[in-house]
CSV table of C-alpha atoms and ligand atoms in Angstrom, one decimal:
chain,number,residue,atom,x,y,z
B,1,MET,CA,47.1,-96.5,-30.1
B,2,LEU,CA,45.6,-94.5,-33.0
B,3,LEU,CA,43.9,-91.1,-32.6
B,4,PRO,CA,40.1,-91.4,-32.4
B,5,GLU,CA,38.6,-91.2,-35.9
B,6,ALA,CA,35.9,-88.7,-34.9
B,7,PHE,CA,38.7,-86.4,-33.4
B,8,MET,CA,40.7,-86.5,-36.6
B,9,ARG,CA,37.7,-85.7,-38.8
B,10,ARG,CA,36.8,-82.8,-36.5
B,11,VAL,CA,40.2,-81.2,-36.5
B,12,SER,CA,40.5,-81.5,-40.2
B,13,ARG,CA,37.1,-79.8,-40.5
B,14,ASP,CA,37.9,-77.1,-37.9
B,15,LEU,CA,41.5,-76.3,-38.9
B,16,GLY,CA,41.6,-77.3,-42.5
B,17,GLU,CA,43.0,-80.5,-44.0
B,18,ALA,CA,46.7,-79.6,-44.0
B,19,GLU,CA,46.7,-78.0,-40.5
B,20,GLY,CA,44.6,-80.8,-39.0
B,21,ARG,CA,47.0,-83.3,-40.4
B,22,ALA,CA,50.0,-81.4,-39.0
B,23,LEU,CA,48.3,-81.4,-35.6
B,24,CYS,CA,47.6,-85.1,-35.7
B,25,GLU,CA,51.2,-85.9,-36.8
B,26,ALA,CA,52.6,-83.7,-33.9
B,27,LEU,CA,50.5,-85.7,-31.5
B,28,ASP,CA,52.6,-88.8,-32.4
B,29,THR,CA,55.9,-87.1,-31.6
B,30,PRO,CA,57.6,-87.0,-28.2
B,31,SER,CA,56.5,-84.3,-25.7
B,32,PRO,CA,59.0,-81.6,-24.6
B,33,VAL,CA,60.2,-82.1,-21.0
B,34,ALA,CA,60.0,-79.1,-18.7
B,35,VAL,CA,60.2,-78.0,-15.1
B,36,ARG,CA,59.4,-74.9,-13.1
B,37,LEU,CA,61.9,-74.0,-10.5
B,38,HIS,CA,61.1,-73.2,-6.9
B,39,PRO,CA,61.6,-69.5,-6.2
B,40,THR,CA,64.0,-70.0,-3.3
B,41,LYS,CA,65.0,-73.7,-3.1
B,42,ALA,CA,66.4,-73.9,-6.6
B,43,GLY,CA,68.7,-70.9,-7.2
B,44,ALA,CA,68.1,-68.0,-9.6
B,45,ALA,CA,66.0,-69.2,-12.5
B,46,CYS,CA,67.7,-66.6,-14.7
B,47,ALA,CA,71.1,-68.1,-14.2
B,48,PRO,CA,72.8,-69.7,-17.2
B,49,PRO,CA,72.1,-73.5,-17.8
B,50,HIS,CA,75.5,-74.6,-16.5
B,51,GLU,CA,75.1,-72.8,-13.2
B,52,LEU,CA,71.6,-74.2,-12.8
B,53,ALA,CA,72.8,-77.6,-13.6
B,54,ALA,CA,75.6,-77.3,-10.9
B,55,GLY,CA,72.8,-76.8,-8.3
B,56,LEU,CA,70.4,-79.3,-9.8
B,57,PRO,CA,72.7,-82.0,-11.4
B,58,ALA,CA,70.0,-84.4,-12.4
B,59,LEU,CA,68.5,-81.8,-14.8
B,60,SER,CA,70.0,-81.0,-18.2
B,61,PHE,CA,68.8,-77.5,-18.8
B,62,ASP,CA,68.2,-76.5,-22.4
B,63,ARG,CA,66.5,-73.1,-22.7
B,64,PRO,CA,64.1,-70.9,-20.7
B,65,ILE,CA,60.3,-71.1,-21.4
B,66,PRO,CA,59.8,-67.6,-22.7
B,67,TRP,CA,56.4,-67.1,-21.1
B,68,SER,CA,57.3,-68.5,-17.7
B,69,PRO,CA,60.0,-66.7,-15.6
B,70,GLN,CA,60.9,-69.9,-13.6
B,71,GLY,CA,60.2,-72.4,-16.4
B,72,TRP,CA,62.9,-74.3,-18.3
B,73,TYR,CA,62.9,-76.9,-21.1
B,74,LEU,CA,65.2,-79.8,-20.5
B,75,THR,CA,67.2,-81.6,-23.2
B,76,GLU,CA,66.0,-85.0,-21.9
B,77,ARG,CA,63.8,-86.6,-19.3
B,78,PRO,CA,65.8,-87.6,-16.2
B,79,SER,CA,64.6,-90.1,-13.7
B,80,PHE,CA,62.8,-87.6,-11.5
B,81,THR,CA,61.8,-90.4,-9.1
B,82,PHE,CA,65.5,-90.9,-8.2
B,83,ASP,CA,66.4,-87.2,-7.9
B,84,THR,CA,66.5,-86.1,-4.3
B,85,ASP,CA,66.1,-82.4,-5.4
B,86,PHE,CA,62.7,-83.4,-6.9
B,87,HIS,CA,61.7,-84.8,-3.5
B,88,ALA,CA,62.9,-81.7,-1.8
B,89,GLY,CA,60.6,-79.6,-3.9
B,90,ALA,CA,63.3,-77.7,-5.6
B,91,TYR,CA,61.3,-77.9,-8.9
B,92,TYR,CA,57.9,-79.0,-10.2
B,93,VAL,CA,57.7,-81.1,-13.3
B,94,GLN,CA,55.3,-79.1,-15.4
B,95,GLU,CA,54.3,-79.1,-19.0
B,96,PRO,CA,55.3,-75.8,-20.7
B,97,SER,CA,52.0,-74.6,-22.1
B,98,SER,CA,50.2,-74.8,-18.8
B,99,GLN,CA,52.9,-72.5,-17.3
B,100,PHE,CA,51.4,-69.7,-19.5
B,101,VAL,CA,48.8,-68.9,-16.9
B,102,CYS,CA,51.5,-66.9,-15.0
B,103,HIS,CA,52.0,-64.8,-18.1
B,104,LEU,CA,48.3,-63.9,-18.1
B,105,LEU,CA,48.7,-62.4,-14.6
B,106,ARG,CA,51.8,-60.4,-15.5
B,107,HIS,CA,50.0,-57.0,-15.3
B,108,VAL,CA,48.1,-58.0,-12.2
B,109,GLU,CA,49.4,-57.1,-8.8
B,110,THR,CA,49.8,-60.7,-7.5
B,111,ARG,CA,52.0,-60.0,-4.4
B,112,GLY,CA,49.6,-60.2,-1.5
B,113,ALA,CA,46.7,-61.3,-3.7
B,114,ARG,CA,44.0,-63.9,-2.9
B,115,ILE,CA,43.8,-66.4,-5.7
B,116,LEU,CA,41.2,-69.1,-5.9
B,117,ASP,CA,42.4,-72.2,-7.9
B,118,MET,CA,39.0,-73.8,-8.4
B,119,CYS,CA,40.1,-77.2,-9.9
B,120,ALA,CA,43.6,-77.6,-8.4
B,121,ALA,CA,44.8,-81.2,-8.2
B,122,PRO,CA,47.5,-82.3,-8.5
B,123,GLY,CA,48.7,-78.8,-7.9
B,124,GLY,CA,50.9,-77.7,-10.9
B,125,LYS,CA,49.2,-74.3,-11.2
B,126,THR,CA,48.6,-74.0,-7.4
B,127,THR,CA,52.3,-74.1,-6.7
B,128,LEU,CA,52.9,-71.6,-9.5
B,129,TYR,CA,50.3,-69.1,-8.0
B,130,ALA,CA,51.8,-69.7,-4.5
B,131,SER,CA,55.2,-68.6,-5.9
B,132,MET,CA,53.6,-65.5,-7.3
B,133,VAL,CA,51.5,-64.2,-4.3
B,134,GLY,CA,54.3,-64.3,-1.7
B,135,ALA,CA,53.9,-64.6,2.1
B,136,ASP,CA,51.2,-61.8,2.3
B,137,GLY,CA,49.0,-63.5,-0.3
B,138,LEU,CA,46.9,-66.7,-0.2
B,139,VAL,CA,46.1,-69.4,-2.7
B,140,VAL,CA,42.9,-71.3,-2.0
B,141,ALA,CA,43.4,-74.6,-3.9
B,142,ASN,CA,40.2,-76.5,-4.2
B,143,GLU,CA,39.7,-80.1,-5.5
B,144,ILE,CA,36.4,-81.9,-5.6
B,145,ASP,CA,37.9,-85.4,-5.5
B,146,ARG,CA,39.2,-86.4,-2.1
B,147,ARG,CA,41.9,-88.7,-3.3
B,148,ARG,CA,43.2,-86.2,-5.7
B,149,ALA,CA,43.0,-83.5,-3.0
B,150,ALA,CA,45.3,-85.6,-0.8
B,151,VAL,CA,47.9,-85.6,-3.6
B,152,LEU,CA,47.4,-81.8,-4.0
B,153,ALA,CA,48.0,-81.3,-0.3
B,154,ASP,CA,51.2,-83.4,-0.5
B,155,ASN,CA,52.5,-81.2,-3.4
B,156,VAL,CA,51.6,-78.1,-1.5
B,157,ARG,CA,53.5,-79.3,1.6
B,158,LYS,CA,56.5,-80.1,-0.5
B,159,TRP,CA,56.5,-76.7,-2.2
B,160,GLY,CA,56.7,-75.3,1.3
B,161,LEU,CA,55.7,-71.7,0.9
B,162,GLY,CA,53.0,-71.8,3.6
B,163,ASN,CA,50.6,-69.6,1.7
B,164,VAL,CA,48.1,-72.2,0.5
B,165,ALA,CA,44.8,-73.5,1.9
B,166,VAL,CA,43.6,-76.7,0.4
B,167,THR,CA,39.8,-77.2,0.3
B,168,VAL,CA,37.7,-80.1,-0.8
B,169,CYS,CA,34.3,-79.0,-2.0
B,170,GLU,CA,32.0,-78.4,-4.9
B,171,PRO,CA,32.8,-75.2,-6.7
B,172,ARG,CA,29.4,-73.7,-5.8
B,173,ALA,CA,30.4,-73.7,-2.1
B,174,LEU,CA,33.3,-71.4,-2.9
B,175,GLY,CA,31.1,-69.4,-5.2
B,176,ASP,CA,29.3,-68.5,-2.0
B,177,CYS,CA,32.4,-66.6,-0.9
B,178,GLU,CA,31.0,-63.9,-3.1
B,179,THR,CA,33.5,-61.3,-4.6
B,180,TRP,CA,36.2,-62.5,-2.2
B,181,PHE,CA,39.0,-63.3,-4.6
B,182,ASP,CA,41.4,-61.0,-6.6
B,183,ALA,CA,41.8,-63.7,-9.2
B,184,VAL,CA,40.0,-67.0,-9.9
B,185,ALA,CA,41.5,-69.7,-12.0
B,186,VAL,CA,39.4,-72.4,-13.6
B,187,ASP,CA,41.6,-75.1,-15.0
B,188,ALA,CA,38.6,-77.1,-16.0
B,189,PRO,CA,38.1,-80.8,-16.1
B,190,CYS,CA,38.0,-81.4,-19.8
B,191,SER,CA,38.1,-84.1,-22.5
B,192,GLY,CA,41.9,-83.9,-22.6
B,193,GLU,CA,42.6,-83.9,-26.3
B,194,GLY,CA,45.8,-81.9,-25.6
B,195,MET,CA,47.0,-84.9,-23.6
B,196,PHE,CA,46.8,-87.3,-26.6
B,197,ARG,CA,50.5,-87.1,-27.0
B,198,LYS,CA,51.6,-87.4,-23.4
B,199,ASP,CA,49.1,-89.8,-22.1
B,200,PRO,CA,48.0,-92.7,-24.3
B,201,ASP,CA,45.0,-93.4,-22.0
B,202,ALA,CA,43.6,-90.0,-23.0
B,203,ARG,CA,43.0,-91.4,-26.5
B,204,THR,CA,41.0,-94.4,-25.2
B,205,GLU,CA,39.0,-92.4,-22.7
B,206,TRP,CA,37.9,-89.8,-25.2
B,207,SER,CA,34.4,-89.7,-26.8
B,208,GLU,CA,32.2,-87.1,-28.3
B,209,ALA,CA,29.7,-87.6,-25.6
B,210,GLY,CA,32.5,-86.9,-23.1
B,211,VAL,CA,33.1,-83.5,-24.8
B,212,HIS,CA,29.4,-82.5,-24.2
B,213,LEU,CA,29.5,-83.7,-20.7
B,214,CYS,CA,32.6,-81.7,-19.9
B,215,ALA,CA,31.2,-78.6,-21.5
B,216,ARG,CA,28.1,-78.8,-19.2
B,217,ARG,CA,30.3,-79.2,-16.1
B,218,GLN,CA,32.5,-76.3,-17.2
B,219,ASP,CA,29.4,-74.0,-17.4
B,220,GLU,CA,28.6,-74.8,-13.7
B,221,ILE,CA,32.2,-74.2,-12.6
B,222,LEU,CA,32.4,-70.9,-14.4
B,223,ARG,CA,29.2,-69.7,-12.8
B,224,ALA,CA,30.7,-70.4,-9.3
B,225,ALA,CA,34.1,-68.9,-10.3
B,226,TRP,CA,32.5,-65.6,-11.5
B,227,GLN,CA,30.5,-65.3,-8.3
B,228,ALA,CA,33.7,-65.7,-6.1
B,229,LEU,CA,35.6,-63.1,-8.1
B,230,ARG,CA,35.6,-59.5,-6.9
B,231,PRO,CA,34.9,-56.6,-9.2
B,232,GLY,CA,38.2,-55.6,-10.8
B,233,GLY,CA,39.5,-59.1,-10.4
B,234,THR,CA,40.8,-61.4,-13.1
B,235,LEU,CA,39.2,-64.7,-14.3
B,236,ILE,CA,41.5,-67.2,-15.9
B,237,TYR,CA,39.9,-70.1,-17.8
B,238,SER,CA,41.9,-73.0,-19.2
B,239,THR,CA,41.6,-76.5,-20.6
B,240,CYS,CA,43.9,-79.0,-22.1
B,241,THR,CA,41.7,-79.7,-25.0
B,242,PHE,CA,41.3,-78.4,-28.6
B,243,ASN,CA,37.5,-78.5,-29.3
B,244,ARG,CA,35.5,-75.3,-29.6
B,245,GLU,CA,32.6,-76.4,-27.4
B,246,GLU,CA,34.8,-76.6,-24.2
B,247,ASN,CA,36.9,-73.6,-25.0
B,248,GLU,CA,35.4,-70.6,-26.9
B,249,GLY,CA,32.0,-72.3,-26.5
B,250,SER,CA,32.2,-72.3,-22.7
B,251,LEU,CA,33.1,-68.6,-22.7
B,252,GLU,CA,30.3,-67.7,-25.1
B,253,ARG,CA,27.8,-69.6,-22.9
B,254,MET,CA,29.1,-67.7,-19.9
B,255,LEU,CA,28.9,-64.4,-21.6
B,256,ALA,CA,25.2,-65.1,-22.4
B,257,TRP,CA,24.6,-64.3,-18.7
B,258,ALA,CA,27.6,-62.3,-17.7
B,259,VAL,CA,28.3,-60.1,-20.7
B,260,ASP,CA,27.6,-56.8,-18.9
B,261,GLU,CA,29.9,-57.7,-16.1
B,262,ALA,CA,33.0,-58.6,-18.0
B,263,GLU,CA,35.6,-56.4,-19.5
B,264,PRO,CA,39.0,-57.1,-21.3
B,265,SER,CA,42.0,-57.8,-19.1
B,266,ASP,CA,45.2,-56.0,-19.9
B,267,GLU,CA,46.8,-57.3,-23.1
B,268,VAL,CA,49.9,-59.5,-22.5
B,269,PRO,CA,52.7,-59.5,-25.0
B,270,VAL,CA,52.9,-62.7,-27.1
B,271,ASP,CA,55.9,-63.0,-29.4
B,272,ALA,CA,54.9,-64.5,-32.8
B,273,ALA,CA,57.9,-66.9,-32.5
B,274,TRP,CA,56.1,-68.6,-29.5
B,275,GLY,CA,53.6,-70.1,-31.9
B,276,ILE,CA,50.6,-69.3,-29.8
B,277,VAL,CA,47.3,-68.6,-31.7
B,278,CYS,CA,45.7,-65.5,-30.1
B,279,GLY,CA,42.0,-64.7,-30.4
B,280,GLU,CA,39.1,-63.0,-28.7
B,281,VAL,CA,35.7,-64.1,-27.4
B,282,GLY,CA,33.8,-60.9,-26.4
B,283,PRO,CA,36.0,-59.3,-23.7
B,284,PHE,CA,38.0,-62.5,-23.2
B,285,ARG,CA,41.5,-62.7,-24.8
B,286,THR,CA,42.2,-66.3,-25.8
B,287,TYR,CA,45.4,-68.2,-26.4
B,288,ARG,CA,45.6,-71.6,-28.1
B,289,PHE,CA,48.6,-73.9,-28.0
B,290,TYR,CA,48.9,-76.5,-30.7
B,291,PRO,CA,51.8,-78.9,-30.5
B,292,HIS,CA,52.6,-78.5,-34.2
B,293,ARG,CA,53.0,-74.7,-33.6
B,294,ALA,CA,54.1,-74.1,-30.0
B,295,CYS,CA,56.6,-76.0,-27.9
B,296,GLY,CA,54.2,-77.6,-25.4
B,297,GLU,CA,51.1,-79.7,-25.2
B,298,GLY,CA,47.7,-78.7,-26.4
B,299,PHE,CA,46.3,-76.0,-24.2
B,300,PHE,CA,43.7,-73.3,-24.2
B,301,ALA,CA,43.7,-70.3,-21.9
B,302,ALA,CA,41.6,-67.1,-21.7
B,303,ALA,CA,41.4,-64.1,-19.4
B,304,ALA,CA,38.9,-61.3,-18.7
B,305,ARG,CA,38.3,-58.9,-15.8
B,306,LYS,CA,35.1,-58.5,-13.8
B,307,ALA,CA,33.9,-55.0,-14.3
B,308,GLY,CA,33.2,-52.7,-11.4
B,309,ALA,CA,35.3,-51.4,-8.6
B,310,ALA,CA,38.8,-50.1,-9.3
B,311,ALA,CA,41.5,-52.7,-9.1
B,312,GLY,CA,42.9,-53.1,-5.7
B,313,THR,CA,39.7,-52.9,-3.7
B,314,ARG,CA,38.3,-56.0,-2.0
B,315,PRO,CA,36.1,-56.9,0.9
B,316,HIS,CA,37.6,-57.5,4.3
B,317,ARG,CA,34.9,-59.9,5.6
B,318,MET,CA,33.4,-62.9,3.9
B,319,PRO,CA,29.7,-62.7,3.5
B,320,LYS,CA,27.9,-64.5,6.3
B,321,SER,CA,27.0,-68.1,5.7
B,322,LYS,CA,25.4,-71.0,7.6
B,323,ALA,CA,28.7,-71.5,9.4
B,324,ARG,CA,30.3,-74.9,9.9
B,325,ARG,CA,32.0,-75.4,13.2
B,326,SER,CA,35.7,-74.7,12.6
B,327,ALA,CA,38.0,-77.1,14.3
B,328,VAL,CA,40.6,-74.4,14.6
B,329,VAL,CA,41.5,-72.7,17.9
B,330,PRO,CA,44.3,-70.2,18.7
B,331,ALA,CA,47.4,-71.8,20.2
B,332,ASP,CA,48.1,-71.2,23.8
B,333,ARG,CA,51.1,-69.3,25.1
B,334,MET,CA,53.2,-72.4,25.7
B,335,ALA,CA,52.5,-73.8,22.3
B,336,THR,CA,53.3,-70.5,20.7
B,337,ALA,CA,56.6,-70.2,22.4
B,338,GLU,CA,57.6,-73.7,21.4
B,339,ALA,CA,56.4,-73.1,17.8
B,340,ALA,CA,58.4,-69.8,17.5
B,341,ARG,CA,61.7,-71.7,18.1
B,342,TRP,CA,61.2,-73.6,14.9
B,343,LEU,CA,60.6,-70.7,12.5
B,344,LEU,CA,62.8,-68.0,11.0
B,345,GLU,CA,60.3,-65.2,11.5
B,346,PRO,CA,57.8,-66.3,14.1
B,347,GLU,CA,56.6,-62.7,14.6
B,348,ARG,CA,55.0,-62.8,11.1
B,349,MET,CA,52.9,-65.8,12.1
B,350,LYS,CA,49.7,-66.7,13.9
B,351,PHE,CA,49.7,-70.1,15.6
B,352,VAL,CA,46.6,-72.3,15.7
B,353,MET,CA,45.7,-75.8,16.7
B,354,ALA,CA,43.5,-78.0,14.5
B,355,GLY,CA,42.8,-81.2,16.2
B,356,ASP,CA,46.2,-82.2,17.8
B,357,THR,CA,48.3,-80.5,15.1
B,358,LEU,CA,49.9,-77.1,15.6
B,359,TYR,CA,49.8,-74.9,12.4
B,360,ALA,CA,51.4,-71.5,11.5
B,361,TRP,CA,49.6,-69.1,9.3
B,362,PHE,CA,51.1,-66.0,7.8
B,363,GLY,CA,49.5,-63.0,9.7
B,364,PRO,CA,48.0,-61.1,6.8
B,365,GLN,CA,45.8,-64.0,5.6
B,366,ALA,CA,45.2,-65.8,8.9
B,367,GLU,CA,41.7,-64.3,9.4
B,368,THR,CA,40.8,-65.4,5.8
B,369,VAL,CA,41.9,-69.0,6.4
B,370,ARG,CA,39.9,-69.1,9.6
B,371,MET,CA,36.8,-67.7,8.0
B,372,LEU,CA,37.3,-70.2,5.1
B,373,SER,CA,37.5,-73.1,7.5
B,374,GLU,CA,34.0,-72.0,8.8
B,375,ARG,CA,32.5,-72.4,5.4
B,376,VAL,CA,34.2,-75.3,3.6
B,377,PRO,CA,36.4,-78.3,4.6
B,378,VAL,CA,40.0,-77.2,4.7
B,379,ILE,CA,42.3,-80.2,4.7
B,380,TYR,CA,45.6,-78.3,4.8
B,381,SER,CA,46.7,-74.7,5.4
B,382,GLY,CA,49.7,-72.7,6.2
B,383,ILE,CA,52.5,-74.8,7.6
B,384,ALA,CA,51.8,-77.9,9.7
B,385,LEU,CA,54.3,-77.6,12.5
B,386,GLY,CA,53.6,-80.9,14.3
B,387,GLN,CA,52.2,-82.3,17.5
B,388,LEU,CA,53.1,-81.2,21.0
B,389,PHE,CA,54.2,-83.8,23.6
B,390,LYS,CA,54.9,-82.4,27.1
B,391,GLY,CA,55.4,-79.0,25.5
B,392,ARG,CA,58.0,-80.2,22.9
B,393,LEU,CA,57.2,-80.3,19.2
B,394,LYS,CA,57.3,-83.5,17.3
B,395,PRO,CA,57.8,-81.9,13.9
B,396,ASP,CA,55.5,-82.6,11.0
B,397,PRO,CA,57.1,-83.7,7.7
B,398,ALA,CA,55.7,-80.5,6.2
B,399,LEU,CA,57.9,-78.4,8.4
B,400,ALA,CA,61.0,-79.9,6.9
B,401,PHE,CA,59.9,-78.7,3.4
B,402,SER,CA,59.0,-75.2,4.7
B,403,THR,CA,61.0,-72.3,3.5
B,404,GLU,CA,60.3,-70.8,7.0
B,405,LEU,CA,62.0,-73.6,9.0
B,406,ASN,CA,64.7,-72.3,11.3
B,407,ARG,CA,67.5,-74.8,10.7
B,408,ALA,CA,69.3,-73.7,13.8
B,409,ALA,CA,66.5,-75.4,15.8
B,410,LEU,CA,67.9,-78.9,15.3
B,411,PRO,CA,70.9,-80.9,14.0
B,412,ILE,CA,71.2,-81.6,10.3
B,413,ALA,CA,72.1,-85.0,8.9
B,414,GLU,CA,73.5,-84.5,5.4
B,415,LEU,CA,73.1,-87.8,3.5
B,416,ASP,CA,74.9,-88.9,0.4
B,417,GLU,CA,72.7,-90.0,-2.6
B,418,VAL,CA,72.6,-93.7,-1.7
B,419,GLN,CA,71.5,-93.0,1.9
B,420,ALA,CA,69.1,-90.3,0.8
B,421,LEU,CA,67.4,-92.6,-1.6
B,422,ARG,CA,67.1,-95.2,1.2
B,423,TYR,CA,65.5,-92.6,3.4
B,424,LEU,CA,63.1,-91.7,0.6
B,425,ARG,CA,62.1,-95.3,0.3
B,426,ARG,CA,61.5,-95.5,4.1
B,427,GLN,CA,64.3,-98.0,4.4
B,428,GLU,CA,66.9,-98.2,7.2
B,429,VAL,CA,69.7,-95.6,6.9
B,430,GLU,CA,73.1,-95.6,8.5
B,431,ALA,CA,73.3,-93.7,11.8
B,432,ALA,CA,76.7,-92.2,11.3
B,433,ALA,CA,75.4,-88.9,9.9
B,434,PHE,CA,72.9,-88.4,12.7
B,435,VAL,CA,73.2,-87.2,16.3
B,436,GLU,CA,71.0,-88.5,19.1
B,437,GLY,CA,67.4,-87.3,18.8
B,438,VAL,CA,65.5,-85.6,16.0
B,439,ASN,CA,67.5,-84.5,12.9
B,440,LEU,CA,66.7,-82.7,9.8
B,441,VAL,CA,67.5,-85.0,6.9
B,442,CYS,CA,69.1,-83.2,3.9
B,443,ALA,CA,70.7,-84.2,0.6
B,444,ARG,CA,72.7,-81.6,-1.3
B,445,GLY,CA,71.7,-79.2,1.5
B,446,ARG,CA,68.0,-79.5,0.6
B,447,ALA,CA,65.6,-80.8,3.3
B,448,LEU,CA,63.8,-84.0,2.8
B,449,GLY,CA,62.2,-84.7,6.2
B,450,PHE,CA,63.0,-85.6,9.7
B,451,ALA,CA,64.4,-88.8,11.4
B,452,LYS,CA,65.2,-89.6,15.0
B,453,ARG,CA,68.4,-91.4,16.1
B,454,ILE,CA,68.0,-93.6,19.1
B,455,GLY,CA,71.4,-95.2,19.9
B,456,ALA,CA,72.7,-97.0,16.9
B,457,ARG,CA,69.3,-97.0,15.0
B,458,VAL,CA,67.6,-94.3,13.0
B,459,ASN,CA,63.8,-94.2,13.0
B,460,ASN,CA,62.8,-93.3,9.5
B,461,SER,CA,59.6,-91.2,9.7
B,462,TYR,CA,59.4,-90.3,6.0
B,463,PRO,CA,55.7,-90.1,5.1
B,464,ALA,CA,54.3,-93.3,3.5
B,465,SER,CA,52.3,-91.2,1.0
B,466,LEU,CA,55.5,-89.6,-0.4
B,467,ARG,CA,57.8,-92.6,-0.3
B,468,ILE,CA,59.5,-93.9,-3.5
B,469,VAL,CA,57.8,-97.1,-4.5
B,470,ALA,CA,59.0,-97.7,-8.0
B,471,ASP,CA,62.6,-99.0,-8.2
B,472,TRP,CA,63.8,-100.0,-11.6
B,473,ARG,CA,67.3,-100.6,-10.3
B,474,GLU,CA,66.2,-103.3,-7.8
B,475,THR,CA,63.6,-104.7,-10.2
B,476,ALA,CA,66.2,-105.0,-12.9
B,477,SER,CA,68.8,-106.6,-10.6
B,478,GLU,CA,66.1,-109.0,-9.3
B,479,ARG,CA,65.3,-110.1,-12.9
B,480,CYS,CA,69.1,-110.8,-13.5
B,481,ARG,CA,69.2,-113.1,-10.5
J,1,SAM,N1,45.0,-77.3,-12.2
J,1,SAM,C1,45.6,-78.7,-12.0
J,1,SAM,C2,47.1,-78.6,-12.2
J,1,SAM,O1,47.6,-77.6,-12.8
J,1,SAM,O2,47.8,-79.4,-11.7
J,1,SAM,C3,44.9,-79.6,-13.0
J,1,SAM,C4,43.4,-79.7,-12.9
J,1,SAM,S1,42.7,-80.9,-13.8
J,1,SAM,C5,42.8,-80.2,-15.4
J,1,SAM,C6,41.0,-80.6,-13.4
J,1,SAM,C7,40.6,-81.0,-12.0
J,1,SAM,O3,39.2,-80.7,-11.8
J,1,SAM,C8,40.7,-82.5,-11.7
J,1,SAM,O4,41.6,-82.6,-10.6
J,1,SAM,C9,39.3,-83.0,-11.4
J,1,SAM,O5,39.3,-83.9,-10.3
J,1,SAM,C10,38.6,-81.7,-11.0
J,1,SAM,N2,37.1,-81.8,-11.2
J,1,SAM,C11,36.4,-82.8,-11.8
J,1,SAM,N3,35.1,-82.5,-11.7
J,1,SAM,C12,35.0,-81.3,-11.2
J,1,SAM,C13,33.9,-80.5,-10.9
J,1,SAM,N4,32.6,-80.8,-11.2
J,1,SAM,N5,34.1,-79.3,-10.3
J,1,SAM,C14,35.4,-78.9,-10.0
J,1,SAM,N6,36.5,-79.7,-10.2
J,1,SAM,C15,36.3,-80.8,-10.8
């Protein structure tokens, strides 16, 4: 599939003929493959490649991504689908340029921060922010599209840090949480020119009219994002497209109404060898990734601070709104006692019931999540622990992925790769590794989910939404028959 003619003409005009040609040629070369490691499930990201590969044998580590402390380039693309560590959430497959957003926050105190990720699905940057804010912080990950929000929630469960609330609403509903957030990230829906290399559909879907449409949408999202940001807080704006209208143009249009309220964020070091093109739009510092210069996909990122109060100050209560009825109620004493058994540090948690499901929220942000649920639809938050039957917990799959799970609470069935892949396909697994009752299913010591042994049979309760459906091995062998 050729690049769109109008796109090629424009980059040649904007970048000059030679540079435009270099960009177009780079868009026909293979993309680098990269991952970002989980802060606790994967081992130390600063370990040498051979040590990392011993813990994550499906991955062939090449070199660290210089702007992302947990990011690594791989020498080749493995079959992620058939790697049990991928399913355990030990790493997230993430394009290198987009990992740059963590570098933009390197001078910001992110531990304990409230970050709003306004356009969050499928969750690449959400999981990155969750790794940064820690248990005292909170990431509110919003997605306007219900189907995409469900995928986002799955990825949040799998990352397992318990410090994310997933909301599904229009950005303006979160804008109404005025000045509530320490940082707001707008990874805007865009015309996707930076994906021309990775995703052939991006070429067919692109049009000049689409660029204008995206630009108008970005204006609205930025308005809501700015409203939600507290004075002293940081706004991060990013797209995966090259054109000016959706990048510098969006910032210029925003500054037309916000210029007096914005100030430069702290400068972040950018090594010339990284190939990033740095610039400025008023108080915004901007960073452009071109695939013929930097080792990553096309990407644009910018950051500025909201002027006003000194950094570190933020409101304690959300402004009043026409409240929705929250479905959340505090868990009773019996439920709390049962929940506590399943967690490593239950004293740090608040337990609530939402419908028939028991959830754990980290104490410092529990009130925020509750208030949030009174304003906008929250489809996932904290750690889903499970349902109670006669006072006993039937654990939710999310609890298996949680870094807070107390493994002493139940027996562990350690499966070999063949059995683990059968489990991940929701097929029958051999009972030998299981004891009677509910077991935590692990592969290479990493938790994948729960399963219950009843006599000689194992009930495989792996979630249908996560199950492996593609199977090239079976398909290939079927073709041979
Ligand atoms: N941040 C995500 C990540 O790192 O995985 C990628 C986000 S993607 C570039 C942009 C998202 O914005 C899409 O999931 C899309 O559904 C959502 N979106 C589309 N229209 C929107 C709108 N009007 N307001 C907010 N989000 C929108």
